GROMACS .gro file of C-alpha atoms in nm:
model
  481
    1UNK     CA    1   3.081  23.075  13.660
    2UNK     CA    2   2.862  22.785  13.620
    3UNK     CA    3   2.530  22.852  13.460
    4UNK     CA    4   2.231  22.635  13.562
    5UNK     CA    5   2.087  22.437  13.270
    6UNK     CA    6   1.768  22.552  13.142
    7UNK     CA    7   1.443  22.409  13.307
    8UNK     CA    8   1.334  22.219  13.011
    9UNK     CA    9   1.672  22.022  13.004
   10UNK     CA   10   1.630  21.958  13.383
   11UNK     CA   11   1.288  21.815  13.330
   12UNK     CA   12   1.388  21.617  13.028
   13UNK     CA   13   1.672  21.459  13.231
   14UNK     CA   14   1.434  21.373  13.518
   15UNK     CA   15   1.197  21.211  13.294
   16UNK     CA   16   1.466  21.017  13.132
   17UNK     CA   17   1.587  20.877  13.472
   18UNK     CA   18   1.229  20.812  13.598
   19UNK     CA   19   1.094  20.449  13.593
   20UNK     CA   20   0.767  20.423  13.419
   21UNK     CA   21   0.471  20.330  13.632
   22UNK     CA   22   0.354  19.988  13.620
   23UNK     CA   23  -0.020  19.978  13.562
   24UNK     CA   24  -0.206  19.660  13.558
   25UNK     CA   25  -0.423  19.614  13.251
   26UNK     CA   26  -0.746  19.581  13.448
   27UNK     CA   27  -0.682  19.882  13.675
   28UNK     CA   28  -0.968  20.090  13.518
   29UNK     CA   29  -1.209  19.796  13.530
   30UNK     CA   30  -1.128  19.726  13.909
   31UNK     CA   31  -1.172  20.100  13.979
   32UNK     CA   32  -1.513  20.110  13.817
   33UNK     CA   33  -1.613  19.781  13.994
   34UNK     CA   34  -1.490  19.937  14.327
   35UNK     CA   35  -1.688  20.247  14.268
   36UNK     CA   36  -2.006  20.063  14.175
   37UNK     CA   37  -1.979  19.835  14.485
   38UNK     CA   38  -1.931  20.147  14.713
   39UNK     CA   39  -2.225  20.314  14.557
   40UNK     CA   40  -2.445  19.988  14.602
   41UNK     CA   41  -2.351  19.953  14.971
   42UNK     CA   42  -2.427  20.323  15.032
   43UNK     CA   43  -2.767  20.291  14.851
   44UNK     CA   44  -2.838  19.969  15.036
   45UNK     CA   45  -2.761  20.138  15.393
   46UNK     CA   46  -2.968  20.434  15.291
   47UNK     CA   47  -3.257  20.212  15.185
   48UNK     CA   48  -3.257  20.023  15.500
   49UNK     CA   49  -3.232  20.335  15.707
   50UNK     CA   50  -3.531  20.489  15.506
   51UNK     CA   51  -3.740  20.175  15.542
   52UNK     CA   52  -3.678  20.160  15.917
   53UNK     CA   53  -3.766  20.532  15.943
   54UNK     CA   54  -4.068  20.472  15.728
   55UNK     CA   55  -4.186  20.195  15.940
   56UNK     CA   56  -4.171  20.391  16.255
   57UNK     CA   57  -4.410  20.635  16.103
   58UNK     CA   58  -4.770  20.582  15.961
   59UNK     CA   59  -4.734  20.466  15.612
   60UNK     CA   60  -4.976  20.524  15.315
   61UNK     CA   61  -5.157  20.196  15.401
   62UNK     CA   62  -5.247  20.307  15.759
   63UNK     CA   63  -5.541  20.497  15.887
   64UNK     CA   64  -5.505  20.876  15.920
   65UNK     CA   65  -5.402  21.007  16.276
   66UNK     CA   66  -5.760  21.102  16.374
   67UNK     CA   67  -6.008  20.817  16.306
   68UNK     CA   68  -6.345  20.922  16.130
   69UNK     CA   69  -6.636  20.976  16.365
   70UNK     CA   70  -6.862  20.689  16.445
   71UNK     CA   71  -6.769  20.339  16.549
   72UNK     CA   72  -6.857  20.195  16.226
   73UNK     CA   73  -6.582  20.377  16.059
   74UNK     CA   74  -6.319  20.223  16.271
   75UNK     CA   75  -6.199  19.861  16.167
   76UNK     CA   76  -5.945  19.615  16.306
   77UNK     CA   77  -5.655  19.573  16.066
   78UNK     CA   78  -5.665  19.259  15.849
   79UNK     CA   79  -5.299  19.198  15.910
   80UNK     CA   80  -5.047  19.275  16.195
   81UNK     CA   81  -4.682  19.278  16.159
   82UNK     CA   82  -4.405  19.245  16.429
   83UNK     CA   83  -4.292  19.571  16.613
   84UNK     CA   84  -3.955  19.716  16.575
   85UNK     CA   85  -3.708  19.780  16.846
   86UNK     CA   86  -3.741  20.156  16.825
   87UNK     CA   87  -4.114  20.164  16.839
   88UNK     CA   88  -4.275  20.404  17.054
   89UNK     CA   89  -4.455  20.308  17.378
   90UNK     CA   90  -4.814  20.346  17.502
   91UNK     CA   91  -4.686  20.570  17.788
   92UNK     CA   92  -4.423  20.784  17.594
   93UNK     CA   93  -4.615  20.803  17.271
   94UNK     CA   94  -4.975  20.695  17.329
   95UNK     CA   95  -5.145  20.574  16.988
   96UNK     CA   96  -5.488  20.679  17.082
   97UNK     CA   97  -5.770  20.404  17.124
   98UNK     CA   98  -5.636  20.079  17.034
   99UNK     CA   99  -5.797  19.823  16.769
  100UNK     CA  100  -5.591  19.517  16.883
  101UNK     CA  101  -5.328  19.406  17.116
  102UNK     CA  102  -5.101  19.112  17.049
  103UNK     CA  103  -4.862  18.947  17.301
  104UNK     CA  104  -4.615  18.668  17.234
  105UNK     CA  105  -4.279  18.528  17.213
  106UNK     CA  106  -3.950  18.604  17.009
  107UNK     CA  107  -3.985  18.930  16.833
  108UNK     CA  108  -4.318  19.001  17.039
  109UNK     CA  109  -4.095  18.954  17.352
  110UNK     CA  110  -3.813  19.158  17.469
  111UNK     CA  111  -3.485  19.056  17.658
  112UNK     CA  112  -3.281  19.158  17.956
  113UNK     CA  113  -3.045  19.325  17.721
  114UNK     CA  114  -3.306  19.595  17.638
  115UNK     CA  115  -3.433  19.600  17.989
  116UNK     CA  116  -3.800  19.459  17.917
  117UNK     CA  117  -3.899  19.102  17.880
  118UNK     CA  118  -4.244  19.182  17.765
  119UNK     CA  119  -4.311  19.405  17.476
  120UNK     CA  120  -4.647  19.341  17.339
  121UNK     CA  121  -4.781  19.518  17.034
  122UNK     CA  122  -5.071  19.774  17.056
  123UNK     CA  123  -5.200  19.894  16.725
  124UNK     CA  124  -5.419  20.213  16.741
  125UNK     CA  125  -5.734  20.276  16.562
  126UNK     CA  126  -5.533  20.544  16.356
  127UNK     CA  127  -5.285  20.257  16.250
  128UNK     CA  128  -4.988  20.347  16.475
  129UNK     CA  129  -4.790  20.068  16.618
  130UNK     CA  130  -4.682  20.101  16.997
  131UNK     CA  131  -4.517  19.887  17.255
  132UNK     CA  132  -4.660  19.788  17.584
  133UNK     CA  133  -4.372  19.701  17.788
  134UNK     CA  134  -4.373  19.481  18.091
  135UNK     CA  135  -4.113  19.353  18.335
  136UNK     CA  136  -4.214  18.994  18.258
  137UNK     CA  137  -4.392  18.809  17.982
  138UNK     CA  138  -4.758  18.867  17.967
  139UNK     CA  139  -5.062  18.763  17.794
  140UNK     CA  140  -5.366  18.956  17.642
  141UNK     CA  141  -5.726  18.916  17.731
  142UNK     CA  142  -5.664  18.700  18.036
  143UNK     CA  143  -5.588  18.940  18.314
  144UNK     CA  144  -5.277  19.091  18.129
  145UNK     CA  145  -5.339  19.369  17.872
  146UNK     CA  146  -5.721  19.395  17.875
  147UNK     CA  147  -5.873  19.646  17.638
  148UNK     CA  148  -6.189  19.860  17.743
  149UNK     CA  149  -6.480  19.795  17.518
  150UNK     CA  150  -6.406  20.122  17.313
  151UNK     CA  151  -6.024  20.056  17.304
  152UNK     CA  152  -5.923  20.369  17.478
  153UNK     CA  153  -5.792  20.218  17.806
  154UNK     CA  154  -5.541  19.937  17.868
  155UNK     CA  155  -5.556  19.743  18.200
  156UNK     CA  156  -5.280  19.549  18.326
  157UNK     CA  157  -5.105  19.449  18.651
  158UNK     CA  158  -4.835  19.673  18.806
  159UNK     CA  159  -4.544  19.554  18.604
  160UNK     CA  160  -4.649  19.777  18.319
  161UNK     CA  161  -4.403  20.045  18.219
  162UNK     CA  162  -4.425  20.344  18.451
  163UNK     CA  163  -4.609  20.146  18.727
  164UNK     CA  164  -4.473  20.083  19.070
  165UNK     CA  165  -4.516  19.739  19.214
  166UNK     CA  166  -4.639  19.776  19.575
  167UNK     CA  167  -4.389  19.729  19.851
  168UNK     CA  168  -4.629  19.490  20.039
  169UNK     CA  169  -4.659  19.276  19.719
  170UNK     CA  170  -5.035  19.315  19.680
  171UNK     CA  171  -5.195  19.265  19.352
  172UNK     CA  172  -5.315  19.596  19.182
  173UNK     CA  173  -5.473  19.714  18.866
  174UNK     CA  174  -5.308  19.962  18.649
  175UNK     CA  175  -5.507  20.148  18.367
  176UNK     CA  176  -5.342  20.352  18.103
  177UNK     CA  177  -5.527  20.616  17.901
  178UNK     CA  178  -5.417  20.540  17.550
  179UNK     CA  179  -5.505  20.892  17.438
  180UNK     CA  180  -5.284  21.071  17.694
  181UNK     CA  181  -5.048  20.796  17.828
  182UNK     CA  182  -5.174  20.880  18.198
  183UNK     CA  183  -5.139  20.582  18.410
  184UNK     CA  184  -5.348  20.518  18.730
  185UNK     CA  185  -5.292  20.234  18.998
  186UNK     CA  186  -5.584  20.092  19.192
  187UNK     CA  187  -5.602  19.860  19.485
  188UNK     CA  188  -5.823  19.558  19.518
  189UNK     CA  189  -5.666  19.289  19.294
  190UNK     CA  190  -5.544  19.202  18.941
  191UNK     CA  191  -5.781  19.286  18.641
  192UNK     CA  192  -5.993  19.002  18.514
  193UNK     CA  193  -6.257  19.143  18.279
  194UNK     CA  194  -6.400  19.513  18.165
  195UNK     CA  195  -6.769  19.563  18.231
  196UNK     CA  196  -6.966  19.617  17.891
  197UNK     CA  197  -6.985  19.996  17.941
  198UNK     CA  198  -6.622  20.033  18.048
  199UNK     CA  199  -6.697  20.194  18.376
  200UNK     CA  200  -6.577  19.912  18.587
  201UNK     CA  201  -6.338  19.640  18.604
  202UNK     CA  202  -6.365  19.287  18.756
  203UNK     CA  203  -6.078  19.212  18.993
  204UNK     CA  204  -5.936  18.892  19.130
  205UNK     CA  205  -5.742  18.890  19.465
  206UNK     CA  206  -5.543  18.591  19.567
  207UNK     CA  207  -5.613  18.414  19.903
  208UNK     CA  208  -5.471  18.555  20.254
  209UNK     CA  209  -5.136  18.402  20.191
  210UNK     CA  210  -5.111  18.494  19.810
  211UNK     CA  211  -5.118  18.124  19.720
  212UNK     CA  212  -5.258  18.047  19.371
  213UNK     CA  213  -5.388  17.736  19.513
  214UNK     CA  214  -5.611  17.895  19.776
  215UNK     CA  215  -5.971  18.007  19.691
  216UNK     CA  216  -5.953  18.367  19.551
  217UNK     CA  217  -6.199  18.668  19.595
  218UNK     CA  218  -6.373  18.866  19.321
  219UNK     CA  219  -6.394  19.239  19.346
  220UNK     CA  220  -6.555  19.509  19.141
  221UNK     CA  221  -6.344  19.822  19.083
  222UNK     CA  222  -6.572  20.138  19.008
  223UNK     CA  223  -6.343  20.361  18.776
  224UNK     CA  224  -6.533  20.666  18.853
  225UNK     CA  225  -6.474  20.662  19.226
  226UNK     CA  226  -6.169  20.442  19.223
  227UNK     CA  227  -6.317  20.230  19.489
  228UNK     CA  228  -6.294  19.841  19.479
  229UNK     CA  229  -6.575  19.638  19.673
  230UNK     CA  230  -6.582  19.269  19.737
  231UNK     CA  231  -6.836  19.034  19.569
  232UNK     CA  232  -6.985  18.742  19.717
  233UNK     CA  233  -6.746  18.457  19.774
  234UNK     CA  234  -6.743  18.187  19.511
  235UNK     CA  235  -6.638  17.843  19.664
  236UNK     CA  236  -6.335  17.671  19.487
  237UNK     CA  237  -6.254  17.987  19.267
  238UNK     CA  238  -5.907  17.958  19.100
  239UNK     CA  239  -5.764  18.200  18.857
  240UNK     CA  240  -5.699  17.958  18.565
  241UNK     CA  241  -5.794  18.101  18.221
  242UNK     CA  242  -6.134  18.268  18.161
  243UNK     CA  243  -6.339  18.248  18.491
  244UNK     CA  244  -6.578  18.525  18.426
  245UNK     CA  245  -6.819  18.684  18.179
  246UNK     CA  246  -7.042  18.997  18.226
  247UNK     CA  247  -7.400  18.993  18.101
  248UNK     CA  248  -7.459  19.235  17.795
  249UNK     CA  249  -7.622  19.498  18.036
  250UNK     CA  250  -7.345  19.449  18.315
  251UNK     CA  251  -7.599  19.361  18.573
  252UNK     CA  252  -7.477  19.004  18.631
  253UNK     CA  253  -7.160  18.798  18.601
  254UNK     CA  254  -7.105  18.453  18.516
  255UNK     CA  255  -6.831  18.287  18.729
  256UNK     CA  256  -6.697  17.927  18.654
  257UNK     CA  257  -6.506  17.704  18.882
  258UNK     CA  258  -6.391  17.338  18.833
  259UNK     CA  259  -6.710  17.218  18.994
  260UNK     CA  260  -6.983  17.469  18.913
  261UNK     CA  261  -7.117  17.765  18.730
  262UNK     CA  262  -7.242  18.062  18.931
  263UNK     CA  263  -7.423  18.394  18.866
  264UNK     CA  264  -7.343  18.710  19.060
  265UNK     CA  265  -7.593  18.990  19.094
  266UNK     CA  266  -7.390  19.301  19.086
  267UNK     CA  267  -7.659  19.537  19.233
  268UNK     CA  268  -7.788  19.295  19.496
  269UNK     CA  269  -7.439  19.158  19.567
  270UNK     CA  270  -7.572  18.791  19.574
  271UNK     CA  271  -7.450  18.468  19.446
  272UNK     CA  272  -7.650  18.194  19.275
  273UNK     CA  273  -7.525  17.849  19.177
  274UNK     CA  274  -7.668  17.787  18.817
  275UNK     CA  275  -7.521  17.446  18.715
  276UNK     CA  276  -7.284  17.169  18.799
  277UNK     CA  277  -6.968  17.127  18.583
  278UNK     CA  278  -6.728  16.840  18.529
  279UNK     CA  279  -6.358  16.849  18.467
  280UNK     CA  280  -6.422  16.867  18.097
  281UNK     CA  281  -6.652  17.170  18.111
  282UNK     CA  282  -6.531  17.551  18.114
  283UNK     CA  283  -6.684  17.877  18.053
  284UNK     CA  284  -6.641  17.938  17.666
  285UNK     CA  285  -6.462  18.277  17.738
  286UNK     CA  286  -6.497  18.645  17.833
  287UNK     CA  287  -6.777  18.680  17.572
  288UNK     CA  288  -6.950  18.371  17.686
  289UNK     CA  289  -7.281  18.547  17.763
  290UNK     CA  290  -7.492  18.558  17.456
  291UNK     CA  291  -7.622  18.896  17.333
  292UNK     CA  292  -7.977  18.807  17.425
  293UNK     CA  293  -7.878  18.791  17.797
  294UNK     CA  294  -8.073  18.456  17.862
  295UNK     CA  295  -7.789  18.211  17.781
  296UNK     CA  296  -7.428  18.145  17.865
  297UNK     CA  297  -7.202  17.938  17.635
  298UNK     CA  298  -6.968  17.668  17.773
  299UNK     CA  299  -6.708  17.431  17.612
  300UNK     CA  300  -6.675  17.071  17.672
  301UNK     CA  301  -6.329  16.922  17.599
  302UNK     CA  302  -6.324  16.582  17.454
  303UNK     CA  303  -5.977  16.457  17.588
  304UNK     CA  304  -5.676  16.552  17.819
  305UNK     CA  305  -5.875  16.681  18.090
  306UNK     CA  306  -5.871  16.633  18.479
  307UNK     CA  307  -5.573  16.410  18.582
  308UNK     CA  308  -5.502  16.275  18.248
  309UNK     CA  309  -5.133  16.295  18.129
  310UNK     CA  310  -5.102  16.407  17.759
  311UNK     CA  311  -4.833  16.492  17.511
  312UNK     CA  312  -4.822  16.771  17.247
  313UNK     CA  313  -4.998  16.565  16.987
  314UNK     CA  314  -5.306  16.486  17.187
  315UNK     CA  315  -5.325  16.844  17.319
  316UNK     CA  316  -5.311  16.987  16.978
  317UNK     CA  317  -5.615  16.763  16.859
  318UNK     CA  318  -5.853  16.839  17.133
  319UNK     CA  319  -6.200  16.940  17.028
  320UNK     CA  320  -6.387  17.213  17.210
  321UNK     CA  321  -6.771  17.181  17.158
  322UNK     CA  322  -7.012  17.448  17.264
  323UNK     CA  323  -7.328  17.394  17.463
  324UNK     CA  324  -7.553  17.646  17.634
  325UNK     CA  325  -7.727  17.676  17.960
  326UNK     CA  326  -8.040  17.883  18.049
  327UNK     CA  327  -7.972  18.176  18.288
  328UNK     CA  328  -8.298  18.132  18.480
  329UNK     CA  329  -8.316  17.745  18.540
  330UNK     CA  330  -7.944  17.635  18.463
  331UNK     CA  331  -8.082  17.363  18.221
  332UNK     CA  332  -7.905  17.297  17.883
  333UNK     CA  333  -8.073  17.494  17.604
  334UNK     CA  334  -8.051  17.571  17.238
  335UNK     CA  335  -7.786  17.800  17.072
  336UNK     CA  336  -7.593  17.884  16.763
  337UNK     CA  337  -7.466  17.555  16.620
  338UNK     CA  338  -7.109  17.603  16.547
  339UNK     CA  339  -6.816  17.384  16.442
  340UNK     CA  340  -6.597  17.272  16.735
  341UNK     CA  341  -6.270  17.438  16.778
  342UNK     CA  342  -5.954  17.226  16.777
  343UNK     CA  343  -5.633  17.286  16.970
  344UNK     CA  344  -5.485  17.340  17.318
  345UNK     CA  345  -5.748  17.591  17.406
  346UNK     CA  346  -6.031  17.814  17.283
  347UNK     CA  347  -6.200  18.139  17.401
  348UNK     CA  348  -6.500  18.316  17.273
  349UNK     CA  349  -6.427  18.701  17.266
  350UNK     CA  350  -6.771  18.782  17.193
  351UNK     CA  351  -7.046  18.759  16.922
  352UNK     CA  352  -7.125  18.919  16.593
  353UNK     CA  353  -7.466  19.059  16.480
  354UNK     CA  354  -7.515  18.758  16.257
  355UNK     CA  355  -7.467  18.536  16.537
  356UNK     CA  356  -7.098  18.419  16.452
  357UNK     CA  357  -6.876  18.387  16.758
  358UNK     CA  358  -6.537  18.556  16.749
  359UNK     CA  359  -6.312  18.278  16.869
  360UNK     CA  360  -5.921  18.269  16.977
  361UNK     CA  361  -5.804  17.918  16.932
  362UNK     CA  362  -5.450  17.826  17.068
  363UNK     CA  363  -5.180  17.573  16.966
  364UNK     CA  364  -4.968  17.395  17.225
  365UNK     CA  365  -4.589  17.480  17.253
  366UNK     CA  366  -4.368  17.250  17.082
  367UNK     CA  367  -4.281  16.957  17.314
  368UNK     CA  368  -4.545  17.049  17.563
  369UNK     CA  369  -4.640  16.768  17.807
  370UNK     CA  370  -4.928  16.777  18.052
  371UNK     CA  371  -4.831  16.579  18.351
  372UNK     CA  372  -5.089  16.374  18.540
  373UNK     CA  373  -5.230  16.520  18.869
  374UNK     CA  374  -5.080  16.863  18.803
  375UNK     CA  375  -5.269  17.096  19.036
  376UNK     CA  376  -5.124  17.402  18.873
  377UNK     CA  377  -5.204  17.305  18.509
  378UNK     CA  378  -5.372  17.578  18.296
  379UNK     CA  379  -5.461  17.543  17.926
  380UNK     CA  380  -5.377  17.900  17.879
  381UNK     CA  381  -5.049  17.954  18.068
  382UNK     CA  382  -4.793  18.165  17.887
  383UNK     CA  383  -4.539  17.869  17.879
  384UNK     CA  384  -4.789  17.631  17.739
  385UNK     CA  385  -4.930  17.814  17.433
  386UNK     CA  386  -4.729  17.800  17.116
  387UNK     CA  387  -4.956  18.004  16.865
  388UNK     CA  388  -5.296  18.156  16.835
  389UNK     CA  389  -5.547  18.234  16.557
  390UNK     CA  390  -5.854  18.475  16.553
  391UNK     CA  391  -6.148  18.341  16.361
  392UNK     CA  392  -6.521  18.374  16.314
  393UNK     CA  393  -6.720  18.057  16.372
  394UNK     CA  394  -7.050  18.079  16.175
  395UNK     CA  395  -7.372  17.903  16.194
  396UNK     CA  396  -7.329  17.733  15.875
  397UNK     CA  397  -7.032  17.535  16.014
  398UNK     CA  398  -6.757  17.749  15.838
  399UNK     CA  399  -6.480  17.928  16.010
  400UNK     CA  400  -6.303  18.249  15.874
  401UNK     CA  401  -5.971  18.389  15.978
  402UNK     CA  402  -6.018  18.750  16.091
  403UNK     CA  403  -5.662  18.890  16.121
  404UNK     CA  404  -5.328  18.770  16.001
  405UNK     CA  405  -5.105  18.771  16.300
  406UNK     CA  406  -4.721  18.742  16.333
  407UNK     CA  407  -4.604  18.376  16.353
  408UNK     CA  408  -4.491  18.438  16.718
  409UNK     CA  409  -4.818  18.572  16.835
  410UNK     CA  410  -4.941  18.375  17.148
  411UNK     CA  411  -5.249  18.589  17.273
  412UNK     CA  412  -5.473  18.852  17.115
  413UNK     CA  413  -5.732  19.103  17.243
  414UNK     CA  414  -5.993  19.304  17.049
  415UNK     CA  415  -6.203  19.569  17.202
  416UNK     CA  416  -6.565  19.443  17.253
  417UNK     CA  417  -6.698  19.733  17.054
  418UNK     CA  418  -6.497  19.625  16.736
  419UNK     CA  419  -6.596  19.260  16.718
  420UNK     CA  420  -6.816  19.343  16.409
  421UNK     CA  421  -6.554  19.565  16.235
  422UNK     CA  422  -6.257  19.352  16.095
  423UNK     CA  423  -6.082  19.381  15.760
  424UNK     CA  424  -5.950  19.738  15.815
  425UNK     CA  425  -5.631  19.876  15.655
  426UNK     CA  426  -5.301  19.711  15.734
  427UNK     CA  427  -4.949  19.855  15.680
  428UNK     CA  428  -4.825  19.891  15.336
  429UNK     CA  429  -4.661  19.597  15.155
  430UNK     CA  430  -4.317  19.768  15.190
  431UNK     CA  431  -4.353  19.842  15.563
  432UNK     CA  432  -4.501  19.498  15.617
  433UNK     CA  433  -4.213  19.329  15.452
  434UNK     CA  434  -3.948  19.516  15.613
  435UNK     CA  435  -4.095  19.449  15.948
  436UNK     CA  436  -4.114  19.076  15.865
  437UNK     CA  437  -3.757  19.064  15.741
  438UNK     CA  438  -3.613  19.236  16.052
  439UNK     CA  439  -3.797  18.996  16.266
  440UNK     CA  440  -3.732  18.687  16.069
  441UNK     CA  441  -3.423  18.587  16.256
  442UNK     CA  442  -3.516  18.737  16.592
  443UNK     CA  443  -3.318  18.889  16.766
  444UNK     CA  444  -3.101  18.946  16.472
  445UNK     CA  445  -3.360  19.185  16.311
  446UNK     CA  446  -3.326  19.408  16.618
  447UNK     CA  447  -2.953  19.396  16.618
  448UNK     CA  448  -2.966  19.485  16.238
  449UNK     CA  449  -3.164  19.812  16.299
  450UNK     CA  450  -2.888  19.915  16.563
  451UNK     CA  451  -2.599  19.804  16.314
  452UNK     CA  452  -2.768  20.046  16.050
  453UNK     CA  453  -2.728  20.337  16.293
  454UNK     CA  454  -2.393  20.241  16.410
  455UNK     CA  455  -2.255  20.210  16.050
  456UNK     CA  456  -2.396  20.550  15.950
  457UNK     CA  457  -2.235  20.705  16.249
  458UNK     CA  458  -1.893  20.528  16.174
  459UNK     CA  459  -1.921  20.659  15.815
  460UNK     CA  460  -1.984  21.021  15.935
  461UNK     CA  461  -1.682  21.003  16.168
  462UNK     CA  462  -1.456  20.856  15.917
  463UNK     CA  463  -1.562  21.110  15.649
  464UNK     CA  464  -1.492  21.386  15.883
  465UNK     CA  465  -1.158  21.274  15.977
  466UNK     CA  466  -1.059  21.236  15.613
  467UNK     CA  467  -1.135  21.587  15.547
  468UNK     CA  468  -0.946  21.732  15.833
  469UNK     CA  469  -0.631  21.514  15.759
  470UNK     CA  470  -0.370  21.738  15.610
  471UNK     CA  471  -0.267  21.625  15.263
  472UNK     CA  472   0.108  21.521  15.216
  473UNK     CA  473   0.291  21.745  14.968
  474UNK     CA  474   0.488  21.567  14.709
  475UNK     CA  475   0.871  21.574  14.766
  476UNK     CA  476   1.083  21.815  14.551
  477UNK     CA  477   1.339  21.630  14.333
  478UNK     CA  478   1.709  21.739  14.394
  479UNK     CA  479   1.790  22.031  14.150
  480UNK     CA  480   2.091  21.907  13.950
  481UNK     CA  481   2.398  22.147  13.973
   0.00000   0.00000   0.00000
């Protein structure tokens, strides 16, 4: 009877027959390096995810959710950064009254991939960033994205999110309450300008055939009743840039065409021609009416006007010089002596208490060419503008930038009630840098946000599958007889 050898002899024999494992001399070093790389990658992804989450929430550098009582406590932020892809919207997550609206290109514009071409930025007075999404590209302050004087309401055309374009194609006005997200549509035409007290909106209705080249009609929408009534017909009225400005008390409206300046009396519903204009003259902006109620500001452009053909270089160097007319007799009169604005276009948004004008100046798009005898040319068309700056033009001849805007900003709008309240809190440096980096190579920044989420999900799935995979049992060596 054969007896089995002792277990120790068997193990010794197996060990003698086994080949020694070949271990590279740098195995330990490579293992440590691999572990460090893995930990660094996880930390980087976590940092990006935390940063994106932090950017979507009010950071320490923003105002609290509820703005302090009193208009003087609310201020327009000193800097504005690009929005993120996952930012809430003014309809889904209203930010409360707005401090500023910025529209533009690249990261301030969506794409058909995400379903919205327009994704302008609305910054609440509490510091929250929100998106105003539109079907097409839009401007701000020129009939698209108009803020009421207190910043609570946002007006636009019916291509705004949650609005319904009329079946008959008529222009309408859409008003969104930024405190509730409630949206209301009104007939009468597209929005042009808010009244000083925010109770009414000036509207523009195209001609009978909807042709922009035809004379349009101005209407006044009473937001209390929801009714829109026609104003006296203005000969030769076209919707090109700023065409109207309310007097400080809201009783009169200055209206400019290519040939003349008119004044509409709102209560009496009458029209009066005030002064003749040339092709180089234009209403200074929505805030052209001076605070004293007795003067209206106009710009005269020094070149590239009328039927002249111009390239980008000439359009970039145009000078816009202010002059003033008396509201009573239409004669030139004195006014604040401000330095001329330079660029493609200039708009006076309003006036500060010290006499400074808040002016938006616009740069031309790269390669822009103004053709000769172009009947559809407008200095402030979306496709013509390549940049915007918001500055205070002071009576000592100086100009001071009021807000640092994203490089891709093309249009900007500030509530009339906040034109004396700039320099407010901006996002923290960390949040601002993150927003800037994600928008640097647009739309790569938007894709990076989605990739972070995708990588995180894949990591969770892989980890879960590894835990559920059964471990392979080592093979039992043959037992020698």
